[in-house]
GROMACS .gro file of C-alpha atoms in nm:
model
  425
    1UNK     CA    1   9.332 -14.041 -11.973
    2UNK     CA    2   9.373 -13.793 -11.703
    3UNK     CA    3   9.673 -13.614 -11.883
    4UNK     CA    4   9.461 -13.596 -12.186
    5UNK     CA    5   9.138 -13.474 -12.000
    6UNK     CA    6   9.357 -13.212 -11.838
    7UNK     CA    7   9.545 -13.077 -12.180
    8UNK     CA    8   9.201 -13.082 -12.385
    9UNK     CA    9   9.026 -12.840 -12.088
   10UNK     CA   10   9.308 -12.618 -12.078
   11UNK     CA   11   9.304 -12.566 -12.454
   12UNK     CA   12   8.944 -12.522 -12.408
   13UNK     CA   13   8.959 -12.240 -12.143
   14UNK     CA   14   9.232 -12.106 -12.331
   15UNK     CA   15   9.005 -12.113 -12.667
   16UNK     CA   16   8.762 -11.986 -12.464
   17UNK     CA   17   8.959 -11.623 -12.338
   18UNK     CA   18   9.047 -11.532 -12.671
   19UNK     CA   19   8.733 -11.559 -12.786
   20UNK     CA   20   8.615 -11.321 -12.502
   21UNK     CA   21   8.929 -11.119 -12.534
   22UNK     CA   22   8.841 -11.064 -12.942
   23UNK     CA   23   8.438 -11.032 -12.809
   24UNK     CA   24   8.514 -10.729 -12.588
   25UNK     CA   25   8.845 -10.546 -12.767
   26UNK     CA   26   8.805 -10.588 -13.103
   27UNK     CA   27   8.500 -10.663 -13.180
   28UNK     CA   28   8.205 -10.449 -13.005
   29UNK     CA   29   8.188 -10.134 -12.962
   30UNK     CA   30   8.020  -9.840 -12.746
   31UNK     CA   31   7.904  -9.667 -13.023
   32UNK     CA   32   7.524  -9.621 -12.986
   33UNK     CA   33   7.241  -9.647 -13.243
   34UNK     CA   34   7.157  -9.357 -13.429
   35UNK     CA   35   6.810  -9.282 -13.307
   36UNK     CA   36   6.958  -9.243 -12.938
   37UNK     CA   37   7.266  -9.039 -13.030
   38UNK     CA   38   7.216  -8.685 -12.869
   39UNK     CA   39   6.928  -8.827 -12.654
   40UNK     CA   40   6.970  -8.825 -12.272
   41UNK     CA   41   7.009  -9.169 -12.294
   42UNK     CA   42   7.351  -9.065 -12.494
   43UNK     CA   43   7.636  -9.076 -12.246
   44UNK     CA   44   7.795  -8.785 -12.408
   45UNK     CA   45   7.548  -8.564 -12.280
   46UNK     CA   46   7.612  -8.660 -11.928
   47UNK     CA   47   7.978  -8.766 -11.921
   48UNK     CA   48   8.286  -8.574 -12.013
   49UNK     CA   49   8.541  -8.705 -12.280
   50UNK     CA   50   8.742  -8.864 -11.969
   51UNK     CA   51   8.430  -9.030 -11.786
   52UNK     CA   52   8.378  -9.193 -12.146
   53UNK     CA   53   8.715  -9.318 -12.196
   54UNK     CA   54   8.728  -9.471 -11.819
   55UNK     CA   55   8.395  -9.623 -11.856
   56UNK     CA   56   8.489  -9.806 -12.183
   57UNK     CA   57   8.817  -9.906 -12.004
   58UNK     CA   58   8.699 -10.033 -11.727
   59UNK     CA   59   8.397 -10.194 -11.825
   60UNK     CA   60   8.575 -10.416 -12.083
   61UNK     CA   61   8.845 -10.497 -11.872
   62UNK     CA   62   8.579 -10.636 -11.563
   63UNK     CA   63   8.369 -10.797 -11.824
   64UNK     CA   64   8.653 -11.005 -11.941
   65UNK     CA   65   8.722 -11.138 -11.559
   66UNK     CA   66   8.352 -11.190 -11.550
   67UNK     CA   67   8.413 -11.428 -11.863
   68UNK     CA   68   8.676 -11.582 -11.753
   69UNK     CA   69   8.678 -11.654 -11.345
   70UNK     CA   70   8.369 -11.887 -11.369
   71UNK     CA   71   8.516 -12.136 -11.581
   72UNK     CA   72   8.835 -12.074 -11.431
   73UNK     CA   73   8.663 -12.218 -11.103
   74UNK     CA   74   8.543 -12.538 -11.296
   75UNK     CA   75   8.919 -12.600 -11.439
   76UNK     CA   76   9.017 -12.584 -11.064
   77UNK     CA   77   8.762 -12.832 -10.991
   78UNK     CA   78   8.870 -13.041 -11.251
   79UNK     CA   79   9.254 -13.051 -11.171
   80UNK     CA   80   9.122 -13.120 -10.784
   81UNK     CA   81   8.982 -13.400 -10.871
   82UNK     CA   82   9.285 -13.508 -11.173
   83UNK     CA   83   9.551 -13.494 -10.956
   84UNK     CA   84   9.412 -13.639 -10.620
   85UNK     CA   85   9.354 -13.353 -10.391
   86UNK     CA   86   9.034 -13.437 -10.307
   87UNK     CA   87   9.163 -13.811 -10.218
   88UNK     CA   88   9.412 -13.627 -10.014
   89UNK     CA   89   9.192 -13.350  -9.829
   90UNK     CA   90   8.948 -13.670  -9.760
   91UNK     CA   91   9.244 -13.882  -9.589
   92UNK     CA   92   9.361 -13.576  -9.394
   93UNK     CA   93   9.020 -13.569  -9.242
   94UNK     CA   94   9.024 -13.949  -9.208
   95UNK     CA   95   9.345 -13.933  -8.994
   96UNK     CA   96   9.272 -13.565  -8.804
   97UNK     CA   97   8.924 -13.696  -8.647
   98UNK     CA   98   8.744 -13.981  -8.531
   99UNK     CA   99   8.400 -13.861  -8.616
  100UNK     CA  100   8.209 -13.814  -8.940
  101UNK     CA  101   8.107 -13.481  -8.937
  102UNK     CA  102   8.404 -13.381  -8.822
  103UNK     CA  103   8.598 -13.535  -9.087
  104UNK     CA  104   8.393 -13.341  -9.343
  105UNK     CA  105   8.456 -13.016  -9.197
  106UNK     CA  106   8.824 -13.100  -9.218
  107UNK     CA  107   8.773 -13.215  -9.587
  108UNK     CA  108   8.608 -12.947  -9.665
  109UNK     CA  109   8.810 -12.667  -9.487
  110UNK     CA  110   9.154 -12.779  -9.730
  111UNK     CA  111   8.912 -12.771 -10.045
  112UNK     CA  112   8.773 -12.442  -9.952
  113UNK     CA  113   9.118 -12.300  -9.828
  114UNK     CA  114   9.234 -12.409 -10.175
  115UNK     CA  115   8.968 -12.279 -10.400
  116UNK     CA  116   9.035 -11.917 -10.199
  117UNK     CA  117   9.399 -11.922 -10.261
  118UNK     CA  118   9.419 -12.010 -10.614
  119UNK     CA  119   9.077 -11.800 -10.728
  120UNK     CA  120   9.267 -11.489 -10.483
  121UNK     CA  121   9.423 -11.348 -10.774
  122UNK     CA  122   9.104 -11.302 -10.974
  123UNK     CA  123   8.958 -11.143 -10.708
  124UNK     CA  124   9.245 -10.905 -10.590
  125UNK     CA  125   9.275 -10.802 -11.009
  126UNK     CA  126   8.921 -10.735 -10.997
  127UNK     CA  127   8.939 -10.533 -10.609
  128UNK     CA  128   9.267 -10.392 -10.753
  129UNK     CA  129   9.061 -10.254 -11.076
  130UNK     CA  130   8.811 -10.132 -10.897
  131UNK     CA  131   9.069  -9.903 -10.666
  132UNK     CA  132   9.226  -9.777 -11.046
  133UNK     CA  133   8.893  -9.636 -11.155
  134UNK     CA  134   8.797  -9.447 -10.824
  135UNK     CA  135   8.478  -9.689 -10.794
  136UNK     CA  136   8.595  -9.907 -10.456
  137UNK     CA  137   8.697  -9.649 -10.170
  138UNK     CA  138   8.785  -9.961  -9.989
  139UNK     CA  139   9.124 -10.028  -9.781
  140UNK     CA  140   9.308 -10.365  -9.838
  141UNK     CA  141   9.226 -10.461  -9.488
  142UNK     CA  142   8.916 -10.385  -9.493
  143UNK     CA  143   8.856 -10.598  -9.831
  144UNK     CA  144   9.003 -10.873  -9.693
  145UNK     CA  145   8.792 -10.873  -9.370
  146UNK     CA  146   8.481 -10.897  -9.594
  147UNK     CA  147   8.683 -11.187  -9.800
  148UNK     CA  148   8.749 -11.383  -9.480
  149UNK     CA  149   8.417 -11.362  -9.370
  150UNK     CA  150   8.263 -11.468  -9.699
  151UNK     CA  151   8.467 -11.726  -9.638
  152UNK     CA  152   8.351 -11.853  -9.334
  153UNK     CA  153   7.986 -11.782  -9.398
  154UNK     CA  154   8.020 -11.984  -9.678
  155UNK     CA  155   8.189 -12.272  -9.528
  156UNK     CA  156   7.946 -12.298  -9.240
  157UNK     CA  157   7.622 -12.297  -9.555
  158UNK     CA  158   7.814 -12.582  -9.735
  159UNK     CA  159   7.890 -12.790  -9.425
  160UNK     CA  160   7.531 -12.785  -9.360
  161UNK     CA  161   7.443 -12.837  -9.711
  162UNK     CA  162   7.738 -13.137  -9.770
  163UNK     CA  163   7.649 -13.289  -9.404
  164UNK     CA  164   7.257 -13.336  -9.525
  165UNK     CA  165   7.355 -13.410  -9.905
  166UNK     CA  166   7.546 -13.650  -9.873
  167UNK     CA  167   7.386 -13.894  -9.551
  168UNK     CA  168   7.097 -13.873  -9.817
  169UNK     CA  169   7.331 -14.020 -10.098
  170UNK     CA  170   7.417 -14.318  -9.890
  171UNK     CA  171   7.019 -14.348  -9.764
  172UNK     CA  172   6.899 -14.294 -10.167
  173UNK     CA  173   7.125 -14.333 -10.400
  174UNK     CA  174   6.835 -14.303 -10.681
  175UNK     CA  175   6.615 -14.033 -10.507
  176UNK     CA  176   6.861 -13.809 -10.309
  177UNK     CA  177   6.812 -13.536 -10.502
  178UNK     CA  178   6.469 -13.516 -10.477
  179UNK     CA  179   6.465 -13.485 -10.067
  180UNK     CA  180   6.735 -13.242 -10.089
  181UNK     CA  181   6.533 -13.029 -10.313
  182UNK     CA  182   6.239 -13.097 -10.063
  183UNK     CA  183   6.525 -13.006  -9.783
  184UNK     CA  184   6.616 -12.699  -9.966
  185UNK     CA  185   6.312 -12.493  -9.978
  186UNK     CA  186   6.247 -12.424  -9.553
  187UNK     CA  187   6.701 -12.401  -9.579
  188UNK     CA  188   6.634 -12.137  -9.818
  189UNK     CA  189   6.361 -11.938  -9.686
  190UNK     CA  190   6.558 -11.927  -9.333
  191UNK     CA  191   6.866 -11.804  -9.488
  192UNK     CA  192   6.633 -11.524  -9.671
  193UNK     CA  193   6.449 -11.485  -9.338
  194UNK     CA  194   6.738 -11.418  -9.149
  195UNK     CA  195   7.012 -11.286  -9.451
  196UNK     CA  196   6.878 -10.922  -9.327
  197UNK     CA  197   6.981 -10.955  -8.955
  198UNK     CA  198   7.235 -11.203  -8.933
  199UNK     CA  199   7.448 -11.203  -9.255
  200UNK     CA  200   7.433 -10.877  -9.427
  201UNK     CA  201   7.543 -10.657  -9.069
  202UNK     CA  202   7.848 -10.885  -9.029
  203UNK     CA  203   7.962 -10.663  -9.332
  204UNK     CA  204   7.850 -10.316  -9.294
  205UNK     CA  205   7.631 -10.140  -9.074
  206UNK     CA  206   7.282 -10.084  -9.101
  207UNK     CA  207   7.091  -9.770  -8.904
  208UNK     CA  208   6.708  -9.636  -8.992
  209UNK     CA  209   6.748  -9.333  -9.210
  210UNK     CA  210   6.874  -9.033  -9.032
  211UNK     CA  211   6.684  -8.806  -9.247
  212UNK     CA  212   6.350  -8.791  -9.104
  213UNK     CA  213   6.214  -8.533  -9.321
  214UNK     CA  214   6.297  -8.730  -9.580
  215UNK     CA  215   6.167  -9.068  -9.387
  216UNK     CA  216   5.881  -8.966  -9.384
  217UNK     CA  217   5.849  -8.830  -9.747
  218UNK     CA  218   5.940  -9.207  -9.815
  219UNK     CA  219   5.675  -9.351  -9.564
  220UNK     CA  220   5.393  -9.173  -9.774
  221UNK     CA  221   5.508  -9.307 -10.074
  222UNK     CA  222   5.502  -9.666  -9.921
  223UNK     CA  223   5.127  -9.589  -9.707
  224UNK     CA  224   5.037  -9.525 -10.096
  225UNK     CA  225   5.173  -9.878 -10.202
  226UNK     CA  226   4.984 -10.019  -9.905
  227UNK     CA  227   5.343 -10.125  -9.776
  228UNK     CA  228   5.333 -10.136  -9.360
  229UNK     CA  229   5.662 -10.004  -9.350
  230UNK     CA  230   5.791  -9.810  -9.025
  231UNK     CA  231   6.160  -9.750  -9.099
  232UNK     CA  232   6.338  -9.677  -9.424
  233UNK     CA  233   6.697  -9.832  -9.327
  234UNK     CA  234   7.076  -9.703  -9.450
  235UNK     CA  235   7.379  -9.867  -9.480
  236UNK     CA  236   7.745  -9.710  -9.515
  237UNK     CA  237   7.894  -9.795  -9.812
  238UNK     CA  238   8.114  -9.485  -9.837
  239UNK     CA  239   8.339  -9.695  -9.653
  240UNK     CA  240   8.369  -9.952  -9.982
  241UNK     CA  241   8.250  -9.766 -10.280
  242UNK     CA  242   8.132  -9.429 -10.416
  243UNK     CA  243   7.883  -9.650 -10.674
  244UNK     CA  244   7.507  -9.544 -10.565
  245UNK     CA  245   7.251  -9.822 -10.515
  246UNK     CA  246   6.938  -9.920 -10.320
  247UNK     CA  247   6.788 -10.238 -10.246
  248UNK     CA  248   6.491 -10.488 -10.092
  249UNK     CA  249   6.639 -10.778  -9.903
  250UNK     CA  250   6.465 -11.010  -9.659
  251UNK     CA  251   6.108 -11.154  -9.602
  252UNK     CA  252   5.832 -11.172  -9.365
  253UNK     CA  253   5.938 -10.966  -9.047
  254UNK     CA  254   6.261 -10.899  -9.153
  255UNK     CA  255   6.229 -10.746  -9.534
  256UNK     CA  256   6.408 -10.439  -9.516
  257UNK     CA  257   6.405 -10.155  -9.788
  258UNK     CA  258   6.773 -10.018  -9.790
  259UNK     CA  259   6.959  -9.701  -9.899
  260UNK     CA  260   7.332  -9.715  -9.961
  261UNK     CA  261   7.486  -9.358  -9.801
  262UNK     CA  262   7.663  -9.267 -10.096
  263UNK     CA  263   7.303  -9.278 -10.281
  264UNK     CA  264   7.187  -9.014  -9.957
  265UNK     CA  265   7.482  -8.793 -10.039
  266UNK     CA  266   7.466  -8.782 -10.430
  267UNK     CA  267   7.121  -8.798 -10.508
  268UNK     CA  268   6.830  -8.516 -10.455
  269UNK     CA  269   6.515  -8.591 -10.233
  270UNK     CA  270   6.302  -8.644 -10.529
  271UNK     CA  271   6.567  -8.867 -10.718
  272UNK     CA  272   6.591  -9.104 -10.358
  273UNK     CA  273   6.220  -9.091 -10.367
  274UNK     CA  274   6.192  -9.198 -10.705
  275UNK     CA  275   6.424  -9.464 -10.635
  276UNK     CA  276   6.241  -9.599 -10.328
  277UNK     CA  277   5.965  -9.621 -10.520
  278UNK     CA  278   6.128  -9.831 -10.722
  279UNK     CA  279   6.194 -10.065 -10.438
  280UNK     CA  280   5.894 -10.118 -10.318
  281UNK     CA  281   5.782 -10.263 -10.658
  282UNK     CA  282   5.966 -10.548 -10.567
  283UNK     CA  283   5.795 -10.565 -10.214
  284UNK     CA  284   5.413 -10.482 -10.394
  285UNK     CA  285   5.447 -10.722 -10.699
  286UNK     CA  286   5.621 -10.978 -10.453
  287UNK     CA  287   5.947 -11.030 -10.619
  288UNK     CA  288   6.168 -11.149 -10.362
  289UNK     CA  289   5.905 -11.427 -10.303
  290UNK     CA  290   5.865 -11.508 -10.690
  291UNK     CA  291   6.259 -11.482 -10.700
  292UNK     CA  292   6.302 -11.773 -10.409
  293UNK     CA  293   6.021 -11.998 -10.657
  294UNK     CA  294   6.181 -11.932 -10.943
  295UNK     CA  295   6.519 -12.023 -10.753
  296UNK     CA  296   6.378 -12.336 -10.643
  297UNK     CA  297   6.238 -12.441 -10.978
  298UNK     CA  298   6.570 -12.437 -11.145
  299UNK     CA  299   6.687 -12.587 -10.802
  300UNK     CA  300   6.509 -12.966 -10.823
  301UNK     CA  301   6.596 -12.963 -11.189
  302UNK     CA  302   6.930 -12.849 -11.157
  303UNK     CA  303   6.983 -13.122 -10.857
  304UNK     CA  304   6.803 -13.418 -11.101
  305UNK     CA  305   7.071 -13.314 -11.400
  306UNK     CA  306   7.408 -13.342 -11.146
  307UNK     CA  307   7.232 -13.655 -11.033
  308UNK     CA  308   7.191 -13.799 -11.428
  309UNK     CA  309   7.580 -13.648 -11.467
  310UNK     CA  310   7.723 -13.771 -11.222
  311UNK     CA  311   7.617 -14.059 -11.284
  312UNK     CA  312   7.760 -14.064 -11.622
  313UNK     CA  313   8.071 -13.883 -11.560
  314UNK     CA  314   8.152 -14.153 -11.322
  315UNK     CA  315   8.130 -14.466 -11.497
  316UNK     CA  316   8.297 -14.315 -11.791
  317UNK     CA  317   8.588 -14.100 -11.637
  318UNK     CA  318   8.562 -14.269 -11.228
  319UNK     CA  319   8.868 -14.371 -11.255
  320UNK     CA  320   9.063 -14.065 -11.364
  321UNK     CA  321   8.874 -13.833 -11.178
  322UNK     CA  322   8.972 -14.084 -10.864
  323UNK     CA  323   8.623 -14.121 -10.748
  324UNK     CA  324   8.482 -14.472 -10.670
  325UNK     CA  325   8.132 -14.402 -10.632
  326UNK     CA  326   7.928 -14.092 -10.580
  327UNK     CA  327   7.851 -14.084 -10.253
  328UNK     CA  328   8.177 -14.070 -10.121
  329UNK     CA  329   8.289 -13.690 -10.026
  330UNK     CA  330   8.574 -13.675 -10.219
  331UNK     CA  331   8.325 -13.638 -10.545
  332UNK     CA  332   8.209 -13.298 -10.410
  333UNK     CA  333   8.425 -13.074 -10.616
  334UNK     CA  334   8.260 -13.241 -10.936
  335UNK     CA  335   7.915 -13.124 -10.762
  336UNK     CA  336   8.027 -12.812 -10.771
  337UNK     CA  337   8.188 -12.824 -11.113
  338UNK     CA  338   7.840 -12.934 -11.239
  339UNK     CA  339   7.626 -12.698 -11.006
  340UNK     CA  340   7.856 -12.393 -11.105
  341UNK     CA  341   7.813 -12.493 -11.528
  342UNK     CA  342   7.464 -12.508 -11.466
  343UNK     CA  343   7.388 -12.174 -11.310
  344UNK     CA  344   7.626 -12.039 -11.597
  345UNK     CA  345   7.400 -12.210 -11.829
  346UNK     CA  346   7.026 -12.087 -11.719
  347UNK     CA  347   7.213 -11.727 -11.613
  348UNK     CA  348   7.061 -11.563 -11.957
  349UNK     CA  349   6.722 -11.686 -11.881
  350UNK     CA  350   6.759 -11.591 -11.475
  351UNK     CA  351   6.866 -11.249 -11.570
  352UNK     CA  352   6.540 -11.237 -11.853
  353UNK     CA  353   6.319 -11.259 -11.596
  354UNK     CA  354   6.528 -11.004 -11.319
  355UNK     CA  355   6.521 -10.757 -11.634
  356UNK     CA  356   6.153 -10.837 -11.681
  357UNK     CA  357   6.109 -10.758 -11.314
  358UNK     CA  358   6.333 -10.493 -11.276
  359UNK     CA  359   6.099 -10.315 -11.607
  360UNK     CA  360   5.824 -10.335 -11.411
  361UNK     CA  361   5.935 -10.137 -11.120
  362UNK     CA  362   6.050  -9.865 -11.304
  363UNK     CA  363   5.727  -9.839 -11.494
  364UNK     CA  364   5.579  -9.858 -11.092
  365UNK     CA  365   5.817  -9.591 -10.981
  366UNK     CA  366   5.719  -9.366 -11.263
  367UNK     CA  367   5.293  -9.409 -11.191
  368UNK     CA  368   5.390  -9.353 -10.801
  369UNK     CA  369   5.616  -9.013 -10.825
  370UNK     CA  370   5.475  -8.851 -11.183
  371UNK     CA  371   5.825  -8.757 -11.208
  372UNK     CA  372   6.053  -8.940 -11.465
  373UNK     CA  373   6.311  -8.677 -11.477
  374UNK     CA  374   6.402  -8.754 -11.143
  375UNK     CA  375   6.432  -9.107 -11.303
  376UNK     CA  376   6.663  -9.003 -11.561
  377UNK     CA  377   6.897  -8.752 -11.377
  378UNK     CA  378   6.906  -9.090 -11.102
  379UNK     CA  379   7.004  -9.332 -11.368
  380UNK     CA  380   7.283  -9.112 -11.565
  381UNK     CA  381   7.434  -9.061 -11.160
  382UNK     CA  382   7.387  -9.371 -11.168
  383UNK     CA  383   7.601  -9.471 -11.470
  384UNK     CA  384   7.849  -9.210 -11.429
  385UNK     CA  385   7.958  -9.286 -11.057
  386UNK     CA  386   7.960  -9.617 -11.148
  387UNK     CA  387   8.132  -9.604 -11.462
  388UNK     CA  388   7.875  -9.798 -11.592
  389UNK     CA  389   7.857  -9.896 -11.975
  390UNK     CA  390   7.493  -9.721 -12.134
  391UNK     CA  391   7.477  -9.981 -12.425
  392UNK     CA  392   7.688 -10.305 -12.303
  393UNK     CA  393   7.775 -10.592 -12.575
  394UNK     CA  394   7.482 -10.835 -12.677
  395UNK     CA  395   7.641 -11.115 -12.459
  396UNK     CA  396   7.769 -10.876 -12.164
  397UNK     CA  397   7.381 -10.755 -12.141
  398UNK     CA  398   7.257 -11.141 -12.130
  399UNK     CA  399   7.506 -11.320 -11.894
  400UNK     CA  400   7.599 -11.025 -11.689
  401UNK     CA  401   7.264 -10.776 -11.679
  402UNK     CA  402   7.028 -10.853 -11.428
  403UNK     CA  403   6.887 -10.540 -11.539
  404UNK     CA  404   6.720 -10.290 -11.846
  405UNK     CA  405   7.050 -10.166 -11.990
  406UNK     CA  406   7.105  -9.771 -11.892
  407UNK     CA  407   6.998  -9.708 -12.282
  408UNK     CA  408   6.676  -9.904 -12.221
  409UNK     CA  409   6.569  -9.690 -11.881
  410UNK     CA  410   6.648  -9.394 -11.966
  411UNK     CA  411   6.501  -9.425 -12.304
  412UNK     CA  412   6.180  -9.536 -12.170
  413UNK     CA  413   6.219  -9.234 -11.884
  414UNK     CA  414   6.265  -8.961 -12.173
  415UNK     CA  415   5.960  -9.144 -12.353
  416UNK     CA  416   5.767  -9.090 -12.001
  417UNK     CA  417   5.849  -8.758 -11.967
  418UNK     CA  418   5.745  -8.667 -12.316
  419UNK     CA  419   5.418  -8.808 -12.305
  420UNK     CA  420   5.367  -8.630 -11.983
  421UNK     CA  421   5.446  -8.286 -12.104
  422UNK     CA  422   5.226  -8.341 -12.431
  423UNK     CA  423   4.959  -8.413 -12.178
  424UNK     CA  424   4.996  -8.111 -11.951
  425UNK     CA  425   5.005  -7.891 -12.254
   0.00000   0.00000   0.00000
């Protein structure tokens, strides 16, 4: 059984890459529509013949490792658990400590240190890809400092997480999902609360905007959104990438409303304003906190379905998985077999809503400035320094986009702009 559960999911994933590898290079292509060809949305118009070629290039090529790392993670899962490792990693801890929660930290360090060195090559192909195209400015050192610490940040989230999980599977073996969903939502508004100030500067530094001129255009456009902001905060990516990018991270005290350097360095005063705008949207319509509910939705119901799977996978495959009984530790790579399928699954509705969202602010930004040309020069910078595609595949745009598609906002921008002009005249 465990030979044949091993061949049939390799043939899968193997089934499943040339399907992607068909999807991407042979079948789709960048051409656009018609009625956008010549448009501003049209790359063309904004990209040279070489920008086009790299962007096609590039973006197939990290699409396809999109497609096929996640599942690549839930075959490594499955051949952890088929050949014994996670027997092994649990007896290692069993003989290395006398204490519980010790022992898990153990168990969980050799799972961990495994999943990093056999998913490494994924993620150097994709950091070495991203070094080809010009878009990561990065040194090897410094990329893996930032993969050592996502290492350890994560390991010290899951030991929490695995510590709590599973006491509550040997308290409730029928309801433990339910108090770790309860558990879940003040462990996920802390690490929200304090992502801003703990997490995110162990990776890059973050300074109030230099600019003060340009502060304190930005601070007007937030005392208009009623937002009680006092600093407008930058962070220096140059150091990793020459992409351009803003963001809102954080809640209560600590949301933050951040400017990448590169974005300071490529982008005009009225295309960064247009862009903050943007960003404080997300802090006006209260996205970040509809985000963490929406999170926590698919959280309980996501925890009830690994607790009916489980379940099932158990008593029909226990025995050549090599787990006993659930709530021992050495089932937790099939939690996060499960747990990784599952956000795979509900990623096209997840990303729905983000586009939905992410719509929104845009239209916001463009009531707030009156100027969706700055919008449109900001979006083809946008695409062009990060090699972005304008019109990605059907799939690509609902597994991958958590936002409009370039085509989409600039489309709507032009529209804008238009309408504006007819109404002037």
């Amino acid at each position: 059984m465990t030979r044949k559960i091993g061949f049939y999911a390799v043939v899968a994933y193997v089934l499943y890459g040339l399907f992607f590898y068909w999807y991407l290079f042979q079948y789709t292509s960048p051409t656009l529509p018609f009625e956008y060809q010549g448009s501003q949305a049209d790359p063309s118009t904004f990209l040279n013949s070489r920008e086009l070629l790299l962007s096609e290039e590039y973006s197939r090529v990290r699409n396809f490792l999109f497609f096929i790392s996640t599942p690549f993670e839930w075959l490594l899962y499955l051949f952890i658990l088929l050949f014994g490792f996670s027997k092994v990693f649990k007896k290692w801890g069993e003989t290395s400590a006398k204490h519980k929660p010790l022992q898990t930290a153990i168990y969980l360090f050799w799972l961990n240190i495994t999943a990093f060195i056999l998913t490494f090559p994924i993620s150097y192909i994709s950091y070495s890809l991203s070094k080809t195209y010009h878009i990561s400015t990065q040194s090897f050192p410094s990329w893996m400092k930032d993969q050592l610490i996502d290492f350890w940040v994560n390991f010290v989230i899951v030991y929490l997480v695995v510590v709590v999980l599973y006491w509550l599977m040997r308290k409730s073996q029928k309801r433990w999902w339910l108090y770790g969903w309860f558990l879940s939502i003040p462990f996920t508004l802390f690490l929200t609360f304090i992502q801003p100030v703990v997490i995110d500067p162990l990776y890059n530094d973050f300074t109030p905007l230099k600019d003060k001129e340009l502060e304190t255009e930005i601070l007007k456009l937030a005392s208009a959104s009623n937002i009680p902001a006092d600093h407008v905060f930058e962070v220096n990516m140059s150091d990793k990438t020459s992409a351009l990018n803003a963001y809102v991270t954080g809640i209560g005290s600590n949301a933050r409303i951040v400017l990448w350097d590169t974005s300071l360095k490529e982008l005009e005063n009225e295309e960064i304003l247009f862009v903050m705008a943007h960003e404080m949207a997300h802090y006006v319509e209260k996205h970040i906190y509809i985000g963490i509910s929406i999170s926590l939705f698919f959280s309980l119901f996501g925890l009830y379905f690994v607790y009916k799977l489980m379940h099932w996978i158990v008593n029909r495959w226990g025995p050549a998985l090599k787990i006993s009984k659930i709530e021992d530790i050495q089932s937790f790579p099939l939690v996060l077999l499960l747990i990784s399928m599952l956000l795979f699954a509900v990623n096209p509705l997840t990303n729905l809503i983000s586009r939905y969202e992410e719509k929104r602010a845009d239209n916001y930004a463009i009531q707030l400035t009156d100027n969706p040309e700055a919008g449109i020069v900001t979006f083809q910078k946008l695409a062009k320094t990060g090699l972005s595609e304008v019109n990605p595949p059907l799939l690509v745009k609902i597994f991958r986009y958590s936002h409009p598609t370039m085509l989409e906002r600039i489309s709507k921008l032009e529209e804008e702009s238009i309408r504006l002009q007819n109404e002037k005249q």
